[in-house]
């Protein structure tokens, strides 16, 4: 068993222990009263556990060298937001700004993503934002200080990094995932269909609803695409509201 498999196993066990903790009391002689084990306490406990698990994973990503991107990154970019988010955004990979700051979507396309999130009635703190690879894919990997040195991640890099994303999804367990752009959509759904064909219709990943849409940087290049992303995000908002009501 390698160390990432070990971590998955550890996370699963912790989750299972948590579930058992939540059901605890059903067949016990001593049952905690509602005051002792109120729903809020359980909820807070779950959030703090998810937060702890994400912190452990973040530390692991920060020292990861499972693909060559780990050799030249300035900072690994794990993800930001709520451990309890209903909505998770998945981009392609860190660029120059993200590599320097250590946070996802903090450059130009990040500013646009932040506006989209806010137009949806959410904030960067209430949703969760990450990428399919956690380190900066560079055209010239020896030159992290160079601008316009970004490239999409390769199949091998995505494959090496995917267990981290899957663990983030498992811990956060969002109601809806939004994949931003062709690379994250295609690699998560395992499809070759063009983003222009698959965007706008819900798919599923690990029993979670997934909405593929354009990457914000595509909108920066072609403002005609803005209306499509907004159409897609309206479906996402309605879907979260429907799930909340049921
Ligand atoms: Fe590890 Fe992912 Fe960074 Fe590759 S991109 S070194 S797999 S964290
Ligand atoms: N583009 C991405 O796909 N991810 C980022 O974090 C920044 C830009």
PDB file of N, CA, C and O and ligand atoms in Angstrom, residues 77 91-95 98 103-106 109-110 130-131 180 215, ligand 2:
ATOM      1  N   UNK A  77      -0.857  24.511  -4.834  1.00  0.00           N
ATOM      2  CA  UNK A  77      -2.140  25.218  -4.702  1.00  0.00           C
ATOM      3  C   UNK A  77      -3.213  24.174  -4.403  1.00  0.00           C
ATOM      4  O   UNK A  77      -3.728  23.514  -5.309  1.00  0.00           O
ATOM      5  N   UNK A  91     -11.033  23.880 -11.501  1.00  0.00           N
ATOM      6  CA  UNK A  91     -10.356  24.458 -12.665  1.00  0.00           C
ATOM      7  C   UNK A  91      -9.278  23.529 -13.184  1.00  0.00           C
ATOM      8  O   UNK A  91      -9.193  22.350 -12.818  1.00  0.00           O
ATOM      9  N   UNK A  92      -8.412  24.114 -14.015  1.00  0.00           N
ATOM     10  CA  UNK A  92      -7.436  23.318 -14.761  1.00  0.00           C
ATOM     11  C   UNK A  92      -6.136  23.113 -13.979  1.00  0.00           C
ATOM     12  O   UNK A  92      -5.662  21.989 -13.804  1.00  0.00           O
ATOM     13  N   UNK A  93      -5.576  24.218 -13.544  1.00  0.00           N
ATOM     14  CA  UNK A  93      -4.317  24.116 -12.804  1.00  0.00           C
ATOM     15  C   UNK A  93      -3.833  25.514 -12.469  1.00  0.00           C
ATOM     16  O   UNK A  93      -4.257  26.482 -13.094  1.00  0.00           O
ATOM     17  N   UNK A  94      -2.947  25.627 -11.477  1.00  0.00           N
ATOM     18  CA  UNK A  94      -2.435  26.945 -11.106  1.00  0.00           C
ATOM     19  C   UNK A  94      -1.689  27.606 -12.267  1.00  0.00           C
ATOM     20  O   UNK A  94      -1.034  26.916 -13.059  1.00  0.00           O
ATOM     21  N   UNK A  95      -1.796  28.923 -12.352  1.00  0.00           N
ATOM     22  CA  UNK A  95      -0.995  29.699 -13.297  1.00  0.00           C
ATOM     23  C   UNK A  95       0.078  30.470 -12.529  1.00  0.00           C
ATOM     24  O   UNK A  95       0.351  30.153 -11.357  1.00  0.00           O
ATOM     25  N   UNK A  98      -1.194  32.076  -9.178  1.00  0.00           N
ATOM     26  CA  UNK A  98      -1.535  31.063  -8.182  1.00  0.00           C
ATOM     27  C   UNK A  98      -0.264  30.410  -7.628  1.00  0.00           C
ATOM     28  O   UNK A  98      -0.147  30.144  -6.428  1.00  0.00           O
ATOM     29  N   UNK A 103      -2.774  30.125  -3.772  1.00  0.00           N
ATOM     30  CA  UNK A 103      -4.236  29.988  -3.751  1.00  0.00           C
ATOM     31  C   UNK A 103      -4.778  29.897  -5.173  1.00  0.00           C
ATOM     32  O   UNK A 103      -4.228  30.531  -6.082  1.00  0.00           O
ATOM     33  N   UNK A 104      -5.882  29.145  -5.369  1.00  0.00           N
ATOM     34  CA  UNK A 104      -6.417  28.991  -6.722  1.00  0.00           C
ATOM     35  C   UNK A 104      -7.182  30.227  -7.185  1.00  0.00           C
ATOM     36  O   UNK A 104      -7.742  30.961  -6.365  1.00  0.00           O
ATOM     37  N   UNK A 105      -7.168  30.445  -8.471  1.00  0.00           N
ATOM     38  CA  UNK A 105      -7.969  31.506  -9.107  1.00  0.00           C
ATOM     39  C   UNK A 105      -7.795  32.870  -8.431  1.00  0.00           C
ATOM     40  O   UNK A 105      -8.758  33.452  -7.933  1.00  0.00           O
ATOM     41  N   UNK A 106      -6.552  33.342  -8.407  1.00  0.00           N
ATOM     42  CA  UNK A 106      -6.304  34.682  -7.864  1.00  0.00           C
ATOM     43  C   UNK A 106      -5.804  35.649  -8.936  1.00  0.00           C
ATOM     44  O   UNK A 106      -5.541  36.808  -8.655  1.00  0.00           O
ATOM     45  N   UNK A 109      -8.437  35.483 -14.498  1.00  0.00           N
ATOM     46  CA  UNK A 109      -9.631  34.636 -14.625  1.00  0.00           C
ATOM     47  C   UNK A 109     -10.227  34.349 -13.250  1.00  0.00           C
ATOM     48  O   UNK A 109     -11.432  34.125 -13.123  1.00  0.00           O
ATOM     49  N   UNK A 110      -9.381  34.414 -12.222  1.00  0.00           N
ATOM     50  CA  UNK A 110      -9.863  34.245 -10.850  1.00  0.00           C
ATOM     51  C   UNK A 110     -10.780  35.383 -10.434  1.00  0.00           C
ATOM     52  O   UNK A 110     -11.793  35.169  -9.753  1.00  0.00           O
ATOM     53  N   UNK A 130     -10.897  24.559  -6.355  1.00  0.00           N
ATOM     54  CA  UNK A 130      -9.630  23.850  -6.520  1.00  0.00           C
ATOM     55  C   UNK A 130      -9.376  23.575  -8.005  1.00  0.00           C
ATOM     56  O   UNK A 130     -10.089  24.091  -8.859  1.00  0.00           O
ATOM     57  N   UNK A 131      -8.351  22.787  -8.283  1.00  0.00           N
ATOM     58  CA  UNK A 131      -7.972  22.473  -9.665  1.00  0.00           C
ATOM     59  C   UNK A 131      -7.719  20.978  -9.818  1.00  0.00           C
ATOM     60  O   UNK A 131      -7.489  20.283  -8.827  1.00  0.00           O
ATOM     61  N   UNK A 180     -14.705  23.703 -14.719  1.00  0.00           N
ATOM     62  CA  UNK A 180     -14.447  24.909 -15.515  1.00  0.00           C
ATOM     63  C   UNK A 180     -13.528  24.576 -16.678  1.00  0.00           C
ATOM     64  O   UNK A 180     -12.336  24.309 -16.477  1.00  0.00           O
ATOM     65  N   UNK A 215     -14.396  27.720 -19.109  1.00  0.00           N
ATOM     66  CA  UNK A 215     -13.412  28.275 -18.178  1.00  0.00           C
ATOM     67  C   UNK A 215     -13.528  29.809 -18.231  1.00  0.00           C
ATOM     68  O   UNK A 215     -13.736  30.362 -19.315  1.00  0.00           O
TER      69      UNK A 215
HETATM   70  N1  LIG B   2      -6.905  28.855 -14.065  1.00  0.00           N
HETATM   71  C1  LIG B   2      -7.215  27.688 -13.477  1.00  0.00           C
HETATM   72  O1  LIG B   2      -7.711  26.766 -14.117  1.00  0.00           O
HETATM   73  N2  LIG B   2      -6.977  27.553 -12.191  1.00  0.00           N
HETATM   74  C2  LIG B   2      -6.468  28.517 -11.448  1.00  0.00           C
HETATM   75  O2  LIG B   2      -6.299  28.306 -10.247  1.00  0.00           O
HETATM   76  C3  LIG B   2      -6.158  29.732 -12.071  1.00  0.00           C
HETATM   77  C4  LIG B   2      -6.389  29.882 -13.382  1.00  0.00           C
END
